[in-house]
PDB file of C-alpha atoms in Angstrom:
ATOM      1  CA  MET A 231       5.363   4.329 -21.438  1.00 45.00           C
ATOM      2  CA  ALA A 232       5.784   7.069 -22.930  1.00 42.00           C
ATOM      3  CA  ALA A 233       3.059  10.480 -22.203  1.00 43.00           C
ATOM      4  CA  ASP A 234       2.923  11.870 -25.722  1.00 53.00           C
ATOM      5  CA  LEU A 235       1.123   9.085 -27.506  1.00 58.00           C
ATOM      6  CA  GLY A 236      -2.844  10.824 -27.430  1.00 77.00           C
ATOM      7  CA  PRO A 237      -5.633   9.608 -24.931  1.00 89.00           C
ATOM      8  CA  ARG A 238      -4.894   6.820 -22.519  1.00 97.00           C
ATOM      9  CA  LYS A 239      -6.550   4.768 -19.879  1.00 98.00           C
ATOM     10  CA  ALA A 240      -6.101   3.615 -16.188  1.00 98.00           C
ATOM     11  CA  ALA A 241      -8.209   2.230 -13.664  1.00 98.00           C
ATOM     12  CA  VAL A 242      -8.577   0.617  -9.938  1.00 98.00           C
ATOM     13  CA  LEU A 243      -9.390  -2.546 -10.183  1.00 98.00           C
ATOM     14  CA  GLY A 244     -11.085  -4.233  -6.805  1.00 98.00           C
ATOM     15  CA  LYS A 245     -14.214  -5.010  -5.012  1.00 97.00           C
ATOM     16  CA  PRO A 246     -15.834  -3.478  -3.278  1.00 95.00           C
ATOM     17  CA  ILE A 247     -14.823  -0.245  -5.731  1.00 96.00           C
ATOM     18  CA  ASP A 248     -17.029   2.509  -5.630  1.00 93.00           C
ATOM     19  CA  HIS A 249     -15.320   4.394  -1.970  1.00 89.00           C
ATOM     20  CA  SER A 250     -12.074   4.064  -4.280  1.00 92.00           C
ATOM     21  CA  ARG A 251      -9.596   7.736  -3.716  1.00 94.00           C
ATOM     22  CA  SER A 252      -7.348   6.287  -6.378  1.00 97.00           C
ATOM     23  CA  PRO A 253      -9.258   8.652  -9.150  1.00 98.00           C
ATOM     24  CA  ASP A 254      -8.957  11.181  -7.597  1.00 97.00           C
ATOM     25  CA  LEU A 255      -5.125  11.171  -7.080  1.00 98.00           C
ATOM     26  CA  HIS A 256      -4.548  10.128 -10.742  1.00 98.00           C
ATOM     27  CA  LEU A 257      -6.782  12.183 -12.530  1.00 98.00           C
ATOM     28  CA  ALA A 258      -5.313  15.252  -9.787  1.00 98.00           C
ATOM     29  CA  ALA A 259      -2.424  14.091 -11.671  1.00 98.00           C
ATOM     30  CA  TYR A 260      -3.197  13.979 -15.214  1.00 98.00           C
ATOM     31  CA  ARG A 261      -4.740  17.479 -15.470  1.00 97.00           C
ATOM     32  CA  ALA A 262      -1.664  19.117 -13.584  1.00 98.00           C
ATOM     33  CA  LEU A 263       0.851  17.231 -16.054  1.00 98.00           C
ATOM     34  CA  GLY A 264      -1.717  18.396 -18.962  1.00 97.00           C
ATOM     35  CA  LEU A 265      -2.203  14.858 -20.556  1.00 97.00           C
ATOM     36  CA  THR A 266      -5.723  16.149 -22.194  1.00 92.00           C
ATOM     37  CA  GLY A 267      -8.189  12.559 -22.538  1.00 95.00           C
ATOM     38  CA  TRP A 268      -6.498  10.611 -20.353  1.00 98.00           C
ATOM     39  CA  THR A 269      -8.699   8.610 -17.647  1.00 98.00           C
ATOM     40  CA  TYR A 270      -9.107   7.083 -14.909  1.00 98.00           C
ATOM     41  CA  GLU A 271     -11.861   4.715 -13.786  1.00 98.00           C
ATOM     42  CA  ARG A 272     -13.273   2.263 -10.901  1.00 98.00           C
ATOM     43  CA  ILE A 273     -13.829  -1.195 -12.289  1.00 98.00           C
ATOM     44  CA  GLU A 274     -15.512  -3.856  -9.330  1.00 98.00           C
ATOM     45  CA  CYS A 275     -13.152  -7.429  -9.932  1.00 97.00           C
ATOM     46  CA  THR A 276     -12.377 -10.303  -8.064  1.00 98.00           C
ATOM     47  CA  GLY A 277      -9.005 -11.758  -8.273  1.00 97.00           C
ATOM     48  CA  GLU A 278     -10.367 -14.653  -9.941  1.00 98.00           C
ATOM     49  CA  GLN A 279     -12.089 -12.368 -12.216  1.00 98.00           C
ATOM     50  CA  LEU A 280      -8.538 -10.565 -12.742  1.00 98.00           C
ATOM     51  CA  PRO A 281      -7.283 -12.497 -15.597  1.00 98.00           C
ATOM     52  CA  GLY A 282      -9.905 -11.936 -18.536  1.00 98.00           C
ATOM     53  CA  LEU A 283     -10.375  -8.638 -17.504  1.00 98.00           C
ATOM     54  CA  VAL A 284      -6.796  -7.803 -18.210  1.00 98.00           C
ATOM     55  CA  ASP A 285      -7.134  -9.713 -21.386  1.00 97.00           C
ATOM     56  CA  GLY A 286      -9.575  -8.269 -22.948  1.00 97.00           C
ATOM     57  CA  LEU A 287      -7.998  -4.647 -22.106  1.00 98.00           C
ATOM     58  CA  GLY A 288      -7.088  -2.438 -25.552  1.00 96.00           C
ATOM     59  CA  PRO A 289      -3.854  -0.945 -26.366  1.00 96.00           C
ATOM     60  CA  GLU A 290      -5.215   2.275 -24.760  1.00 97.00           C
ATOM     61  CA  TRP A 291      -4.410   1.328 -21.384  1.00 98.00           C
ATOM     62  CA  VAL A 292      -1.840   1.910 -19.707  1.00 98.00           C
ATOM     63  CA  GLY A 293      -1.634   0.516 -16.478  1.00 98.00           C
ATOM     64  CA  LEU A 294      -4.032  -0.535 -13.649  1.00 98.00           C
ATOM     65  CA  SER A 295      -4.085   0.279  -9.574  1.00 98.00           C
ATOM     66  CA  VAL A 296      -4.733  -3.518  -7.607  1.00 98.00           C
ATOM     67  CA  THR A 297      -6.683  -3.478  -4.618  1.00 96.00           C
ATOM     68  CA  MET A 298      -7.643  -6.179  -2.197  1.00 94.00           C
ATOM     69  CA  PRO A 299      -8.904  -8.772  -3.401  1.00 96.00           C
ATOM     70  CA  GLY A 300      -6.662  -8.966  -6.508  1.00 97.00           C
ATOM     71  CA  LYS A 301      -3.387  -8.209  -5.878  1.00 97.00           C
ATOM     72  CA  VAL A 302      -1.759 -11.822  -5.715  1.00 97.00           C
ATOM     73  CA  ALA A 303      -3.733 -12.733  -9.265  1.00 98.00           C
ATOM     74  CA  ALA A 304      -1.536  -9.550 -10.466  1.00 98.00           C
ATOM     75  CA  LEU A 305       0.965 -10.869  -9.507  1.00 98.00           C
ATOM     76  CA  ASN A 306       0.541 -14.254 -11.070  1.00 98.00           C
ATOM     77  CA  HIS A 307      -0.717 -12.621 -14.619  1.00 98.00           C
ATOM     78  CA  ALA A 308       2.029 -10.528 -14.961  1.00 98.00           C
ATOM     79  CA  VAL A 309       4.393 -11.722 -17.690  1.00 98.00           C
ATOM     80  CA  GLU A 310       7.190  -9.174 -15.728  1.00 98.00           C
ATOM     81  CA  ARG A 311       8.074  -9.117 -11.918  1.00 98.00           C
ATOM     82  CA  THR A 312       9.524  -6.201 -10.293  1.00 98.00           C
ATOM     83  CA  GLU A 313      12.112  -7.778  -7.381  1.00 97.00           C
ATOM     84  CA  ARG A 314       9.963  -6.267  -4.516  1.00 98.00           C
ATOM     85  CA  ALA A 315       6.610  -7.551  -5.630  1.00 98.00           C
ATOM     86  CA  VAL A 316       8.379 -10.925  -5.958  1.00 97.00           C
ATOM     87  CA  GLN A 317       9.540 -10.916  -2.479  1.00 96.00           C
ATOM     88  CA  VAL A 318       6.685  -9.103  -0.634  1.00 97.00           C
ATOM     89  CA  GLY A 319       3.869 -11.834  -2.589  1.00 96.00           C
ATOM     90  CA  SER A 320       1.539  -9.389  -4.285  1.00 97.00           C
ATOM     91  CA  ALA A 321       1.166  -6.241  -6.422  1.00 98.00           C
ATOM     92  CA  ASN A 322      -0.691  -3.744  -6.701  1.00 98.00           C
ATOM     93  CA  THR A 323       0.266  -2.335  -9.947  1.00 98.00           C
ATOM     94  CA  LEU A 324       0.105  -3.392 -13.947  1.00 98.00           C
ATOM     95  CA  VAL A 325       1.626  -1.203 -16.597  1.00 98.00           C
ATOM     96  CA  ARG A 326       1.935  -2.461 -19.490  1.00 98.00           C
ATOM     97  CA  ILE A 327       4.552  -3.573 -21.645  1.00 97.00           C
ATOM     98  CA  ASP A 328       5.881  -5.732 -25.167  1.00 96.00           C
ATOM     99  CA  GLY A 329       3.932  -9.303 -24.236  1.00 95.00           C
ATOM    100  CA  GLY A 330       2.371  -8.290 -21.366  1.00 97.00           C
ATOM    101  CA  TRP A 331       1.941  -6.701 -18.425  1.00 98.00           C
ATOM    102  CA  ARG A 332       4.580  -5.941 -15.270  1.00 98.00           C
ATOM    103  CA  ALA A 333       3.904  -6.150 -12.190  1.00 98.00           C
ATOM    104  CA  ASP A 334       5.593  -4.150  -9.453  1.00 98.00           C
ATOM    105  CA  CYS A 335       4.143  -3.360  -5.057  1.00 98.00           C
ATOM    106  CA  THR A 336       4.262   0.378  -5.096  1.00 98.00           C
ATOM    107  CA  ASP A 337       2.541  -0.378  -1.866  1.00 98.00           C
ATOM    108  CA  VAL A 338       6.534  -0.763   0.011  1.00 98.00           C
ATOM    109  CA  ASP A 339       6.670   3.339  -2.112  1.00 98.00           C
ATOM    110  CA  GLY A 340       3.662   4.307   0.137  1.00 98.00           C
ATOM    111  CA  VAL A 341       4.680   2.854   3.766  1.00 98.00           C
ATOM    112  CA  VAL A 342       8.764   4.856   2.979  1.00 98.00           C
ATOM    113  CA  GLY A 343       7.063   7.752   1.911  1.00 98.00           C
ATOM    114  CA  ALA A 344       4.613   7.869   4.835  1.00 97.00           C
ATOM    115  CA  LEU A 345       6.974   7.628   7.363  1.00 98.00           C
ATOM    116  CA  ALA A 346       9.246  10.480   5.572  1.00 98.00           C
ATOM    117  CA  GLU A 347       6.080  12.593   6.340  1.00 96.00           C
ATOM    118  CA  VAL A 348       6.866  12.414   9.551  1.00 97.00           C
ATOM    119  CA  GLY A 349      10.687  12.760   9.654  1.00 97.00           C
ATOM    120  CA  VAL A 350      10.948   8.267   9.585  1.00 98.00           C
ATOM    121  CA  THR A 351      14.125   8.495   7.017  1.00 98.00           C
ATOM    122  CA  ASP A 352      16.225   6.155   8.645  1.00 98.00           C
ATOM    123  CA  LEU A 353      15.717   2.750  10.887  1.00 98.00           C
ATOM    124  CA  SER A 354      19.449   1.478  10.950  1.00 98.00           C
ATOM    125  CA  GLY A 355      19.933  -1.479  13.391  1.00 96.00           C
ATOM    126  CA  ALA A 356      16.012  -0.580  14.737  1.00 98.00           C
ATOM    127  CA  ALA A 357      13.503  -3.318  16.071  1.00 98.00           C
ATOM    128  CA  VAL A 358       9.859  -2.432  14.453  1.00 98.00           C
ATOM    129  CA  VAL A 359       6.464  -4.496  14.934  1.00 98.00           C
ATOM    130  CA  VAL A 360       4.006  -4.833  12.668  1.00 98.00           C
ATOM    131  CA  VAL A 361       0.576  -6.148  13.997  1.00 98.00           C
ATOM    132  CA  GLY A 362      -1.340  -8.453  11.625  1.00 97.00           C
ATOM    133  CA  ALA A 363      -0.300 -10.712   8.948  1.00 95.00           C
ATOM    134  CA  GLY A 364      -1.911  -9.699   6.078  1.00 92.00           C
ATOM    135  CA  GLY A 365      -1.672  -7.982   3.304  1.00 90.00           C
ATOM    136  CA  THR A 366      -0.596  -4.957   3.836  1.00 94.00           C
ATOM    137  CA  SER A 367       2.303  -7.112   6.605  1.00 96.00           C
ATOM    138  CA  ARG A 368       4.368  -8.247   3.328  1.00 97.00           C
ATOM    139  CA  PRO A 369       4.845  -4.561   1.475  1.00 97.00           C
ATOM    140  CA  ALA A 370       5.996  -3.065   5.156  1.00 98.00           C
ATOM    141  CA  LEU A 371       8.383  -5.534   5.851  1.00 98.00           C
ATOM    142  CA  ARG A 372      10.077  -4.999   2.669  1.00 98.00           C
ATOM    143  CA  ALA A 373       9.660  -1.103   3.472  1.00 98.00           C
ATOM    144  CA  PHE A 374      11.162  -1.152   7.088  1.00 98.00           C
ATOM    145  CA  ALA A 375      14.589  -3.546   5.612  1.00 98.00           C
ATOM    146  CA  ASP A 376      14.597  -0.650   2.867  1.00 98.00           C
ATOM    147  CA  LEU A 377      14.863   1.767   5.838  1.00 98.00           C
ATOM    148  CA  GLY A 378      17.589  -0.046   7.318  1.00 98.00           C
ATOM    149  CA  ALA A 379      15.645  -2.376   9.993  1.00 98.00           C
ATOM    150  CA  ALA A 380      17.284  -5.139  11.675  1.00 97.00           C
ATOM    151  CA  GLU A 381      14.298  -7.195  13.214  1.00 97.00           C
ATOM    152  CA  VAL A 382      10.578  -7.181  13.133  1.00 98.00           C
ATOM    153  CA  THR A 383       8.089  -8.350  15.635  1.00 97.00           C
ATOM    154  CA  VAL A 384       5.260 -10.164  13.604  1.00 97.00           C
ATOM    155  CA  VAL A 385       1.966 -10.265  15.963  1.00 97.00           C
ATOM    156  CA  ALA A 386      -0.974 -12.814  14.618  1.00 96.00           C
ATOM    157  CA  ARG A 387      -3.891 -14.376  16.185  1.00 93.00           C
ATOM    158  CA  SER A 388      -1.553 -17.660  15.829  1.00 95.00           C
ATOM    159  CA  ALA A 389       1.877 -18.720  14.938  1.00 95.00           C
ATOM    160  CA  ASP A 390       0.565 -20.384  11.305  1.00 96.00           C
ATOM    161  CA  ARG A 391      -0.941 -17.192  10.448  1.00 94.00           C
ATOM    162  CA  ALA A 392       2.388 -15.650   9.976  1.00 96.00           C
ATOM    163  CA  ALA A 393       3.552 -18.163   8.799  1.00 96.00           C
ATOM    164  CA  ASP A 394       3.684 -16.504   5.587  1.00 94.00           C
ATOM    165  CA  THR A 395       4.766 -12.847   6.846  1.00 96.00           C
ATOM    166  CA  LEU A 396       7.734 -14.965   8.918  1.00 97.00           C
ATOM    167  CA  ALA A 397       9.252 -16.114   5.884  1.00 96.00           C
ATOM    168  CA  CYS A 398       8.622 -13.037   3.799  1.00 96.00           C
ATOM    169  CA  ALA A 399      10.504 -11.333   6.480  1.00 97.00           C
ATOM    170  CA  ALA A 400      13.526 -14.089   6.203  1.00 95.00           C
ATOM    171  CA  THR A 401      13.529 -13.809   2.516  1.00 94.00           C
ATOM    172  CA  ILE A 402      13.861  -9.819   2.803  1.00 95.00           C
ATOM    173  CA  GLY A 403      16.872 -10.396   5.143  1.00 94.00           C
ATOM    174  CA  LEU A 404      15.049  -9.273   8.491  1.00 97.00           C
ATOM    175  CA  CYS A 405      15.071 -10.833  11.422  1.00 96.00           C
ATOM    176  CA  ALA A 406      11.783 -11.919  12.872  1.00 96.00           C
ATOM    177  CA  ARG A 407      10.178 -13.701  15.800  1.00 96.00           C
ATOM    178  CA  TYR A 408       6.177 -14.136  16.169  1.00 97.00           C
ATOM    179  CA  GLN A 409       4.453 -12.557  18.779  1.00 95.00           C
ATOM    180  CA  ASP A 410       0.591 -13.448  19.786  1.00 94.00           C
ATOM    181  CA  PHE A 411      -1.792 -10.390  21.239  1.00 94.00           C
ATOM    182  CA  SER A 412      -1.180 -10.901  25.018  1.00 92.00           C
ATOM    183  CA  VAL A 413      -1.244  -7.485  25.928  1.00 91.00           C
ATOM    184  CA  ALA A 414       1.970  -7.526  28.590  1.00 92.00           C
ATOM    185  CA  ASP A 415       4.217  -8.969  26.203  1.00 94.00           C
ATOM    186  CA  LEU A 416       2.569  -6.152  22.960  1.00 95.00           C
ATOM    187  CA  GLY A 417       3.375  -3.603  25.495  1.00 96.00           C
ATOM    188  CA  ALA A 418       7.243  -4.683  25.392  1.00 96.00           C
ATOM    189  CA  ALA A 419       7.623  -5.106  21.960  1.00 96.00           C
ATOM    190  CA  CYS A 420       6.182  -1.613  21.700  1.00 97.00           C
ATOM    191  CA  ALA A 421       7.739   0.387  23.652  1.00 97.00           C
ATOM    192  CA  ASP A 422      11.090  -0.921  22.444  1.00 97.00           C
ATOM    193  CA  ALA A 423      10.715  -0.818  18.857  1.00 98.00           C
ATOM    194  CA  ALA A 424      11.090   2.611  16.289  1.00 98.00           C
ATOM    195  CA  VAL A 425       7.678   1.909  14.633  1.00 98.00           C
ATOM    196  CA  VAL A 426       5.054  -0.375  14.783  1.00 98.00           C
ATOM    197  CA  MET A 427       2.409  -0.246  11.869  1.00 98.00           C
ATOM    198  CA  SER A 428      -0.386  -1.665  12.148  1.00 98.00           C
ATOM    199  CA  THR A 429      -2.271  -3.271   9.835  1.00 96.00           C
ATOM    200  CA  VAL A 430      -5.631  -4.917  11.482  1.00 95.00           C
ATOM    201  CA  PRO A 431      -9.307  -3.314  11.377  1.00 94.00           C
ATOM    202  CA  ALA A 432      -9.650  -1.057  13.779  1.00 94.00           C
ATOM    203  CA  ALA A 433     -11.932  -3.085  15.831  1.00 94.00           C
ATOM    204  CA  ALA A 434      -8.651  -5.731  16.181  1.00 93.00           C
ATOM    205  CA  ALA A 435      -6.163  -2.680  16.728  1.00 95.00           C
ATOM    206  CA  GLU A 436      -8.569  -1.273  19.265  1.00 96.00           C
ATOM    207  CA  ALA A 437      -8.039  -3.938  21.615  1.00 93.00           C
ATOM    208  CA  VAL A 438      -4.581  -3.819  21.961  1.00 96.00           C
ATOM    209  CA  ALA A 439      -4.443  -0.281  21.474  1.00 97.00           C
ATOM    210  CA  PRO A 440      -2.752   1.090  24.974  1.00 96.00           C
ATOM    211  CA  ALA A 441      -0.435  -1.408  24.369  1.00 97.00           C
ATOM    212  CA  ILE A 442       0.309  -0.362  20.942  1.00 98.00           C
ATOM    213  CA  ALA A 443       0.746   3.243  22.026  1.00 98.00           C
ATOM    214  CA  ARG A 444       4.155   2.437  23.824  1.00 97.00           C
ATOM    215  CA  ALA A 445       5.918   2.981  20.465  1.00 98.00           C
ATOM    216  CA  PRO A 446       7.380   6.537  19.345  1.00 98.00           C
ATOM    217  CA  VAL A 447       5.429   6.269  16.162  1.00 98.00           C
ATOM    218  CA  VAL A 448       2.296   4.395  15.034  1.00 98.00           C
ATOM    219  CA  PHE A 449       1.410   3.942  11.054  1.00 98.00           C
ATOM    220  CA  ASP A 450      -2.224   2.592  11.148  1.00 97.00           C
ATOM    221  CA  ALA A 451      -2.850   1.483   7.779  1.00 95.00           C
ATOM    222  CA  ILE A 452      -6.666   1.995   8.300  1.00 90.00           C
ATOM    223  CA  TYR A 453      -8.081   5.983   7.369  1.00 84.00           C
ATOM    224  CA  ASP A 454     -12.079   4.829   7.201  1.00 81.00           C
ATOM    225  CA  PRO A 455     -13.234   6.359  10.115  1.00 86.00           C
ATOM    226  CA  TRP A 456     -10.500   8.156  11.050  1.00 89.00           C
ATOM    227  CA  PRO A 457      -9.164   7.955  13.758  1.00 93.00           C
ATOM    228  CA  THR A 458      -9.121   4.938  14.708  1.00 95.00           C
ATOM    229  CA  PRO A 459      -9.141   4.082  18.166  1.00 96.00           C
ATOM    230  CA  LEU A 460      -5.899   3.172  17.868  1.00 97.00           C
ATOM    231  CA  ALA A 461      -5.038   6.243  16.288  1.00 97.00           C
ATOM    232  CA  ALA A 462      -6.732   8.281  19.300  1.00 97.00           C
ATOM    233  CA  ALA A 463      -4.678   6.352  22.279  1.00 97.00           C
ATOM    234  CA  VAL A 464      -1.538   7.419  20.269  1.00 97.00           C
ATOM    235  CA  ALA A 465      -1.784  10.782  19.967  1.00 96.00           C
ATOM    236  CA  ALA A 466      -3.364  11.027  24.531  1.00 97.00           C
ATOM    237  CA  ALA A 467       0.048   9.016  24.754  1.00 97.00           C
ATOM    238  CA  GLY A 468       1.640  11.518  22.935  1.00 97.00           C
ATOM    239  CA  GLY A 469       2.835   9.458  20.361  1.00 97.00           C
ATOM    240  CA  THR A 470       3.179  10.727  16.125  1.00 97.00           C
ATOM    241  CA  VAL A 471       1.097   8.649  14.103  1.00 97.00           C
ATOM    242  CA  VAL A 472       0.759   7.792  10.770  1.00 96.00           C
ATOM    243  CA  ASP A 473      -2.448   7.590   9.125  1.00 94.00           C
ATOM    244  CA  GLY A 474      -3.237   5.325   5.602  1.00 94.00           C
ATOM    245  CA  LEU A 475      -4.739   8.341   3.538  1.00 94.00           C
ATOM    246  CA  ARG A 476      -0.504   8.853   3.605  1.00 95.00           C
ATOM    247  CA  MET A 477       0.466   5.304   2.052  1.00 96.00           C
ATOM    248  CA  LEU A 478      -2.055   6.415  -0.282  1.00 96.00           C
ATOM    249  CA  LEU A 479      -0.879   9.344  -1.708  1.00 97.00           C
ATOM    250  CA  ASN A 480       2.918   7.879  -1.569  1.00 98.00           C
ATOM    251  CA  GLN A 481       2.234   4.582  -3.417  1.00 98.00           C
ATOM    252  CA  ALA A 482       0.554   6.710  -6.143  1.00 98.00           C
ATOM    253  CA  PHE A 483       3.205   8.483  -7.277  1.00 98.00           C
ATOM    254  CA  GLY A 484       5.024   5.808  -8.303  1.00 98.00           C
ATOM    255  CA  GLN A 485       2.294   3.917 -10.268  1.00 98.00           C
ATOM    256  CA  VAL A 486       1.421   7.955 -12.189  1.00 98.00           C
ATOM    257  CA  GLU A 487       5.376   7.644 -13.194  1.00 98.00           C
ATOM    258  CA  GLN A 488       5.214   4.765 -14.286  1.00 98.00           C
ATOM    259  CA  PHE A 489       1.949   4.990 -16.122  1.00 98.00           C
ATOM    260  CA  THR A 490       3.306   8.084 -18.097  1.00 97.00           C
ATOM    261  CA  GLY A 491       7.264   7.891 -17.972  1.00 97.00           C
ATOM    262  CA  MET A 492       6.227  11.702 -16.032  1.00 98.00           C
ATOM    263  CA  PRO A 493       7.627  12.859 -12.808  1.00 98.00           C
ATOM    264  CA  ALA A 494       4.576  12.842 -10.208  1.00 98.00           C
ATOM    265  CA  PRO A 495       3.403  16.008  -9.809  1.00 98.00           C
ATOM    266  CA  ARG A 496       2.940  15.681  -5.873  1.00 98.00           C
ATOM    267  CA  GLU A 497       1.663  19.136  -4.812  1.00 97.00           C
ATOM    268  CA  ALA A 498      -1.342  18.426  -6.733  1.00 98.00           C
ATOM    269  CA  MET A 499      -1.597  15.052  -5.721  1.00 98.00           C
ATOM    270  CA  ALA A 500      -2.040  15.885  -2.303  1.00 97.00           C
ATOM    271  CA  SER A 501      -4.177  18.502  -2.157  1.00 97.00           C
ATOM    272  CA  ALA A 502      -7.082  15.669  -4.223  1.00 96.00           C
ATOM    273  CA  VAL A 503      -7.275  13.925  -1.128  1.00 91.00           C
ATOM    274  CA  PRO A 504      -6.807  16.153   2.578  1.00 83.00           C
ATOM    275  CA  ARG A 505      -5.928  13.898   5.659  1.00 65.00           C
ATOM    276  CA  SER A 506      -9.607  14.515   6.785  1.00 44.00           C
ATOM    277  CA  SER A 507     -11.139  12.715   3.668  1.00 37.00           C
ATOM    278  CA  THR A 508     -12.207   8.661   3.500  1.00 34.00           C
ATOM    279  CA  GLY A 509     -12.106   6.298   1.516  1.00 38.00           C
ATOM    280  CA  ARG A 510     -10.898   2.648   0.776  1.00 40.00           C
ATOM    281  CA  GLY A 511      -7.457   2.145  -1.976  1.00 46.00           C
TER     282      GLY A 511
END
C-alpha cells in the first residue's frame, strides 16, 4: 500500500479491546512518518462478527490488526494468505489488496524480534520448550524454527489439548514431543532448553515457575500485570526474562510497514510503549 494517498484508516479488532496498546504504537509511527490524517482506532469485534465488519469497511481502510478472539476468522476471511499464516493457522494482520484482504502473522516477527533484543538470534540445533497450546504457541513454533531450533517440547494439560500445536510443529519441520505439567519432567526439559516460552495465563505459569526458571532464557507472553510470578522466579534464578510487551512492539513493526509501504520508525514506536507499560495487545 502506497503511503502518498492521503488520509487513511486502520484499527485493531478484538474483544475485549479497551486496553489495547496497538493505537499507541501505530499512531506514533504515523506521526513519525509524516502521515497526516492517518488514524488508528480500537474496534470491539468477535470472530463471528469479523467477516461482516471487514466487508463493510470503505476503501480508505488500509489495514487491520487482529487480536483475540478473531485471528482464525481473519485467516479464513482473507482472499490471500502468507505461508506462515497458513502454517500457524491464524492471522493477526489484514492488509487491503485488490479484491479483498491479505492475511499475515507478524506475531512470528514479534517473537523473533523480542528474542533478538536479549541477544538470542541463532538457535541452530537447539531444543526449546513452549508452555501452553493455545493461539500464541503456534507463531512461537514458526519463530523458533526460523531461528534454527531443531526440537520442541509442547507442554499442555493433556495430549488432546496439544494435538494441534504438535501437528503445527511437524508441518514446520520441528521434532516435537508432548509433556504434561508434572514439575520434575518439566524442570528437566527446561534445563535442557535454550529458550522456554510461556503462553499460558500468569496463574497457570506460577504453579510451575520454579521448573521453568531452570531455563537460561524465558519468554513470558504475558505483560499485564508485570512482572508476573514467572518473571520474578526467572529473575531470582539469574535467568534472562523477555516480556510480552516486546512481542507486541516487534510484531507491530511489520504491520506498520505493510499498511504504509514505508520502513517502520522503530525508535518512535518503542518510545510509545516503555517497558513499564501494561495493557492488552
